[in-house]
mmCIF file of C-alpha atoms in Angstrom:
data_model
loop_
_atom_site.group_PDB
_atom_site.id
_atom_site.type_symbol
_atom_site.label_atom_id
_atom_site.label_comp_id
_atom_site.label_asym_id
_atom_site.label_seq_id
_atom_site.Cartn_x
_atom_site.Cartn_y
_atom_site.Cartn_z
ATOM 1 C CA MET A 958 96.251 94.206 96.575
ATOM 2 C CA ASN A 959 100.046 93.635 96.680
ATOM 3 C CA GLU A 960 100.464 94.970 100.232
ATOM 4 C CA LYS A 961 103.897 94.304 101.720
ATOM 5 C CA ILE A 962 103.929 91.997 104.739
ATOM 6 C CA LEU A 963 106.930 91.293 106.962
ATOM 7 C CA ILE A 964 107.110 87.839 108.552
ATOM 8 C CA VAL A 965 109.723 86.753 111.066
ATOM 9 C CA ASP A 966 109.640 83.363 112.794
ATOM 10 C CA ASP A 967 112.588 81.090 113.590
ATOM 11 C CA GLU A 968 110.383 78.032 113.053
ATOM 12 C CA LYS A 969 110.925 77.586 109.337
ATOM 13 C CA GLU A 970 107.826 75.463 108.765
ATOM 14 C CA ILE A 971 105.557 78.069 110.324
ATOM 15 C CA ALA A 972 107.130 80.986 108.469
ATOM 16 C CA ASP A 973 106.994 79.107 105.152
ATOM 17 C CA LEU A 974 103.347 78.137 105.711
ATOM 18 C CA MET A 975 102.292 81.708 106.495
ATOM 19 C CA GLU A 976 104.188 82.910 103.426
ATOM 20 C CA LEU A 977 102.379 80.365 101.257
ATOM 21 C CA TYR A 978 98.924 81.360 102.487
ATOM 22 C CA LEU A 979 99.546 85.112 102.310
ATOM 23 C CA LYS A 980 101.099 84.952 98.848
ATOM 24 C CA SER A 981 98.057 82.998 97.646
ATOM 25 C CA GLU A 982 95.971 86.021 98.740
ATOM 26 C CA GLY A 983 98.087 88.332 96.602
ATOM 27 C CA TYR A 984 100.329 89.853 99.280
ATOM 28 C CA SER A 985 104.050 90.535 98.814
ATOM 29 C CA VAL A 986 105.839 88.693 101.621
ATOM 30 C CA TYR A 987 109.242 89.504 103.142
ATOM 31 C CA LYS A 988 110.147 86.429 105.225
ATOM 32 C CA PHE A 989 112.970 86.010 107.746
ATOM 33 C CA TYR A 990 114.033 83.380 110.261
ATOM 34 C CA ASN A 991 115.911 85.752 112.606
ATOM 35 C CA GLY A 992 115.248 89.136 114.142
ATOM 36 C CA MET A 993 118.246 91.134 112.927
ATOM 37 C CA ASP A 994 117.589 90.513 109.230
ATOM 38 C CA ALA A 995 113.893 91.263 109.729
ATOM 39 C CA LEU A 996 114.705 94.506 111.548
ATOM 40 C CA LYS A 997 117.057 95.636 108.779
ATOM 41 C CA CYS A 998 114.310 94.988 106.246
ATOM 42 C CA ALA A 999 111.723 96.838 108.361
ATOM 43 C CA GLU A 1000 114.037 99.843 108.522
ATOM 44 C CA SER A 1001 114.618 99.949 104.758
ATOM 45 C CA VAL A 1002 111.277 98.845 103.254
ATOM 46 C CA LYS A 1003 107.923 100.525 103.976
ATOM 47 C CA MET A 1004 105.700 97.617 104.991
ATOM 48 C CA ASP A 1005 101.924 97.527 105.268
ATOM 49 C CA LEU A 1006 101.825 94.963 108.104
ATOM 50 C CA ALA A 1007 104.254 92.934 110.222
ATOM 51 C CA ILE A 1008 103.890 89.481 111.795
ATOM 52 C CA LEU A 1009 106.500 89.093 114.532
ATOM 53 C CA ASP A 1010 107.352 85.988 116.529
ATOM 54 C CA VAL A 1011 108.176 86.908 120.125
ATOM 55 C CA MET A 1012 110.841 84.235 120.749
ATOM 56 C CA LEU A 1013 113.700 84.547 118.262
ATOM 57 C CA PRO A 1014 117.314 83.318 118.423
ATOM 58 C CA ASP A 1015 118.881 86.795 118.443
ATOM 59 C CA ILE A 1016 116.535 89.705 119.283
ATOM 60 C CA ASP A 1017 112.922 89.200 120.340
ATOM 61 C CA GLY A 1018 109.781 90.345 118.584
ATOM 62 C CA PHE A 1019 109.066 92.956 121.263
ATOM 63 C CA HIS A 1020 112.324 94.734 120.378
ATOM 64 C CA ILE A 1021 111.456 94.717 116.664
ATOM 65 C CA CYS A 1022 107.966 96.017 117.454
ATOM 66 C CA GLN A 1023 109.384 98.913 119.460
ATOM 67 C CA LYS A 1024 111.814 99.807 116.677
ATOM 68 C CA ILE A 1025 109.045 99.776 114.059
ATOM 69 C CA ARG A 1026 106.766 101.936 116.196
ATOM 70 C CA LYS A 1027 109.384 104.695 116.335
ATOM 71 C CA HIS A 1028 108.772 105.408 112.650
ATOM 72 C CA TYR A 1029 105.666 103.556 111.405
ATOM 73 C CA PHE A 1030 102.046 103.021 112.417
ATOM 74 C CA TYR A 1031 101.079 100.059 110.227
ATOM 75 C CA PRO A 1032 99.498 97.012 111.956
ATOM 76 C CA ILE A 1033 101.679 94.584 113.907
ATOM 77 C CA ILE A 1034 100.569 91.061 114.838
ATOM 78 C CA MET A 1035 102.598 89.219 117.485
ATOM 79 C CA LEU A 1036 103.058 85.429 117.473
ATOM 80 C CA THR A 1037 104.052 83.429 120.527
ATOM 81 C CA ALA A 1038 104.041 79.928 121.940
ATOM 82 C CA LYS A 1039 103.210 81.393 125.337
ATOM 83 C CA ALA A 1040 99.652 81.971 126.456
ATOM 84 C CA GLU A 1041 100.374 84.115 129.531
ATOM 85 C CA ASP A 1042 98.391 87.347 129.770
ATOM 86 C CA THR A 1043 101.588 89.205 130.703
ATOM 87 C CA ASP A 1044 103.064 88.510 127.266
ATOM 88 C CA LYS A 1045 99.882 89.661 125.567
ATOM 89 C CA ILE A 1046 99.727 92.821 127.647
ATOM 90 C CA MET A 1047 103.409 93.486 126.962
ATOM 91 C CA GLY A 1048 102.907 93.216 123.204
ATOM 92 C CA LEU A 1049 99.839 95.440 123.140
ATOM 93 C CA THR A 1050 101.459 97.981 125.462
ATOM 94 C CA ILE A 1051 104.463 98.538 123.202
ATOM 95 C CA GLY A 1052 102.338 99.000 120.107
ATOM 96 C CA ALA A 1053 101.154 95.639 118.729
ATOM 97 C CA ASP A 1054 97.625 95.567 117.276
ATOM 98 C CA ASP A 1055 96.856 91.871 117.622
ATOM 99 C CA TYR A 1056 98.207 88.745 119.287
ATOM 100 C CA ILE A 1057 98.013 85.116 118.162
ATOM 101 C CA THR A 1058 99.090 82.145 120.292
ATOM 102 C CA LYS A 1059 100.670 79.076 118.705
ATOM 103 C CA PRO A 1060 99.565 76.607 117.498
ATOM 104 C CA PHE A 1061 97.182 78.384 115.145
ATOM 105 C CA ASN A 1062 95.282 77.803 111.926
ATOM 106 C CA PRO A 1063 96.958 79.621 108.991
ATOM 107 C CA LEU A 1064 93.476 80.643 107.825
ATOM 108 C CA GLU A 1065 93.026 82.481 111.117
ATOM 109 C CA VAL A 1066 96.245 84.400 110.539
ATOM 110 C CA THR A 1067 95.108 85.290 107.017
ATOM 111 C CA ALA A 1068 91.746 86.508 108.364
ATOM 112 C CA ARG A 1069 93.471 88.587 111.063
ATOM 113 C CA VAL A 1070 95.805 90.116 108.460
ATOM 114 C CA LYS A 1071 92.854 91.120 106.274
ATOM 115 C CA THR A 1072 91.016 92.588 109.253
ATOM 116 C CA GLN A 1073 93.999 94.625 110.411
ATOM 117 C CA LEU A 1074 94.725 95.949 106.914
ATOM 118 C CA ARG A 1075 91.067 96.915 106.384
ATOM 119 C CA ARG A 1076 91.036 98.645 109.731
ATOM 120 C CA TYR A 1077 94.264 100.516 108.988
ATOM 121 C CA VAL A 1078 93.131 101.683 105.557
ATOM 122 C CA HIS A 1079 89.669 102.560 106.821
ATOM 123 C CA TYR A 1080 91.073 104.526 109.754
ATOM 124 C CA ASN A 1081 93.174 106.657 107.433
ATOM 125 C CA ASN A 1082 90.325 107.123 104.971
ATOM 126 C CA ALA A 1083 87.842 107.885 107.741
ATOM 127 C CA ALA A 1084 90.166 110.498 109.206
ATOM 128 C CA GLY A 1085 90.327 112.190 105.806
ATOM 129 C CA ALA A 1086 86.572 111.933 105.354
ATOM 130 C CA GLU A 1087 85.916 113.529 108.734
ATOM 131 C CA GLU A 1088 88.267 116.367 107.883
ATOM 132 C CA GLU A 1089 86.382 116.961 104.629
ATOM 133 C CA ASN A 1090 82.976 116.490 106.294
ATOM 134 C CA GLU A 1091 82.233 113.479 104.119
ATOM 135 C CA PRO A 1092 79.752 110.974 105.565
ATOM 136 C CA ILE A 1093 81.326 107.794 106.933
ATOM 137 C CA THR A 1094 79.747 104.642 105.504
ATOM 138 C CA GLU A 1095 81.826 101.993 107.302
ATOM 139 C CA TYR A 1096 83.223 101.395 110.769
ATOM 140 C CA ASP A 1097 85.896 98.873 111.731
ATOM 141 C CA ILE A 1098 86.109 98.541 115.485
ATOM 142 C CA HIS A 1099 88.642 95.928 116.578
ATOM 143 C CA GLY A 1100 87.705 93.561 113.757
ATOM 144 C CA LEU A 1101 83.953 94.264 113.840
ATOM 145 C CA ILE A 1102 83.122 95.822 110.470
ATOM 146 C CA ILE A 1103 79.739 97.322 109.636
ATOM 147 C CA ASN A 1104 78.998 98.940 106.274
ATOM 148 C CA LYS A 1105 75.978 101.194 105.821
ATOM 149 C CA ASN A 1106 75.967 101.038 102.016
ATOM 150 C CA THR A 1107 76.025 97.249 101.720
ATOM 151 C CA HIS A 1108 74.136 96.662 104.992
ATOM 152 C CA LYS A 1109 76.696 93.972 105.811
ATOM 153 C CA CYS A 1110 78.418 93.174 109.078
ATOM 154 C CA THR A 1111 81.479 90.964 109.573
ATOM 155 C CA LEU A 1112 83.406 89.900 112.659
ATOM 156 C CA TYR A 1113 87.037 88.833 112.150
ATOM 157 C CA GLY A 1114 86.271 88.246 108.483
ATOM 158 C CA LYS A 1115 83.131 86.132 109.080
ATOM 159 C CA SER A 1116 79.696 87.374 108.073
ATOM 160 C CA VAL A 1117 77.195 88.213 110.828
ATOM 161 C CA THR A 1118 73.547 88.139 109.768
ATOM 162 C CA LEU A 1119 71.585 90.984 111.331
ATOM 163 C CA THR A 1120 67.964 92.029 111.099
ATOM 164 C CA PRO A 1121 67.331 95.632 109.995
ATOM 165 C CA ILE A 1122 66.640 96.646 113.603
ATOM 166 C CA GLU A 1123 69.801 94.921 114.883
ATOM 167 C CA PHE A 1124 71.824 96.571 112.131
ATOM 168 C CA SER A 1125 70.401 100.002 112.957
ATOM 169 C CA LEU A 1126 71.115 99.518 116.660
ATOM 170 C CA LEU A 1127 74.710 98.459 116.035
ATOM 171 C CA TRP A 1128 75.272 101.246 113.516
ATOM 172 C CA TYR A 1129 73.981 103.899 115.926
ATOM 173 C CA LEU A 1130 76.257 102.626 118.704
ATOM 174 C CA CYS A 1131 79.242 102.575 116.325
ATOM 175 C CA GLU A 1132 78.364 106.040 115.057
ATOM 176 C CA ASN A 1133 78.411 107.258 118.657
ATOM 177 C CA ARG A 1134 81.340 105.107 119.833
ATOM 178 C CA GLY A 1135 82.886 106.335 123.039
ATOM 179 C CA LYS A 1136 79.543 107.727 124.255
ATOM 180 C CA VAL A 1137 77.045 106.081 126.575
ATOM 181 C CA ILE A 1138 73.632 105.905 124.869
ATOM 182 C CA SER A 1139 70.536 105.455 127.013
ATOM 183 C CA SER A 1140 67.851 102.880 126.259
ATOM 184 C CA GLU A 1141 65.438 105.761 125.838
ATOM 185 C CA GLU A 1142 67.568 107.420 123.155
ATOM 186 C CA LEU A 1143 68.174 104.119 121.358
ATOM 187 C CA PHE A 1144 64.473 103.259 121.327
ATOM 188 C CA GLU A 1145 63.350 106.669 120.096
ATOM 189 C CA LYS A 1146 66.070 106.845 117.408
ATOM 190 C CA ILE A 1147 65.673 103.284 116.097
ATOM 191 C CA TRP A 1148 61.946 102.644 116.576
ATOM 192 C CA GLY A 1149 60.836 106.254 116.161
ATOM 193 C CA GLU A 1150 58.388 106.036 119.056
ATOM 194 C CA LYS A 1151 58.151 107.523 122.534
ATOM 195 C CA PHE A 1152 59.986 105.466 125.124
ATOM 196 C CA LEU A 1153 57.914 104.245 128.081
ATOM 197 C CA ASP A 1154 59.211 102.995 131.418
ATOM 198 C CA HIS A 1155 59.711 99.230 131.798
ATOM 199 C CA ASN A 1156 60.210 98.858 128.045
ATOM 200 C CA ASN A 1157 62.613 95.909 127.612
ATOM 201 C CA THR A 1158 62.705 96.053 123.823
ATOM 202 C CA VAL A 1159 66.183 97.572 123.624
ATOM 203 C CA MET A 1160 67.619 95.195 126.213
ATOM 204 C CA ALA A 1161 66.234 92.179 124.350
ATOM 205 C CA HIS A 1162 67.687 93.316 121.022
ATOM 206 C CA ILE A 1163 71.051 94.124 122.625
ATOM 207 C CA GLY A 1164 71.023 90.599 124.055
ATOM 208 C CA ARG A 1165 70.440 89.081 120.601
ATOM 209 C CA LEU A 1166 73.143 91.290 119.087
ATOM 210 C CA ARG A 1167 75.625 90.075 121.682
ATOM 211 C CA GLU A 1168 74.711 86.465 120.972
ATOM 212 C CA LYS A 1169 75.352 86.948 117.256
ATOM 213 C CA LEU A 1170 78.699 88.605 118.008
ATOM 214 C CA GLY A 1171 79.655 85.785 120.378
ATOM 215 C CA GLU A 1172 79.851 88.225 123.263
ATOM 216 C CA PRO A 1173 80.375 86.808 126.785
ATOM 217 C CA ALA A 1174 77.412 87.858 128.889
ATOM 218 C CA ARG A 1175 79.414 89.087 131.887
ATOM 219 C CA ASN A 1176 82.310 90.726 130.071
ATOM 220 C CA PRO A 1177 81.280 91.766 126.532
ATOM 221 C CA ILE A 1178 84.033 92.917 124.189
ATOM 222 C CA PHE A 1179 82.056 95.262 121.963
ATOM 223 C CA ILE A 1180 78.731 96.394 123.440
ATOM 224 C CA LYS A 1181 79.360 97.491 127.017
ATOM 225 C CA THR A 1182 76.638 98.043 129.614
ATOM 226 C CA VAL A 1183 76.967 101.090 131.831
ATOM 227 C CA TRP A 1184 74.591 100.122 134.593
ATOM 228 C CA GLY A 1185 71.810 102.609 135.220
ATOM 229 C CA VAL A 1186 72.859 104.696 132.223
ATOM 230 C CA GLY A 1187 72.827 102.740 128.943
ATOM 231 C CA TYR A 1188 75.089 101.069 126.381
ATOM 232 C CA MET A 1189 78.267 102.020 124.560
ATOM 233 C CA ILE A 1190 80.918 100.810 122.142
ATOM 234 C CA GLU A 1191 84.361 101.957 123.183
ATOM 235 C CA GLU A 1192 86.658 103.718 120.718
#
């Protein structure tokens, strides 16, 4: 492992606790209690991930995030004591990949770090595989990871148990992410039978998939409904 992780938080106890947990997972941690020292480190050491507190005594985490994004594309997780949507939107707009509000469980931070690193590595590997026409065997879409070889699915580091049909449905949607897939196409691809009108099989399985993923019924995060057309997973 030994990935390099930058941590900056002016609350010493929080920074020290995150360092302890991440080091126990085998990561190399570069820890700072102020923004200027963290920024100097970020400009001189090629990190694999950064955890930035928004409120710092000298320069804020948004400024550090912007500086990093001028040269690097590794994952950035923002930390803040504020829960306002404007702060979250600000962080994501300037290039952050994830956002955690204090107080938090250190295990959650560790899980988010693992998810972001897997996603980053997979994205780079997948890009190379597509260029070489190699088949992709795993997708990581915003922390939802599905692997065709192991037939395993995880969400934010936690295992999600899927039936073979549910797995096939989710895989097909991931494989065609960014496209709207009709119920007819899903049924004929997954079940291998001719689709008939008033067939609610796909809708029922999509409903169970959403339940297992903890999806809110009215505003799902992963599997979107395009009314009158079908379903899609956004890129």
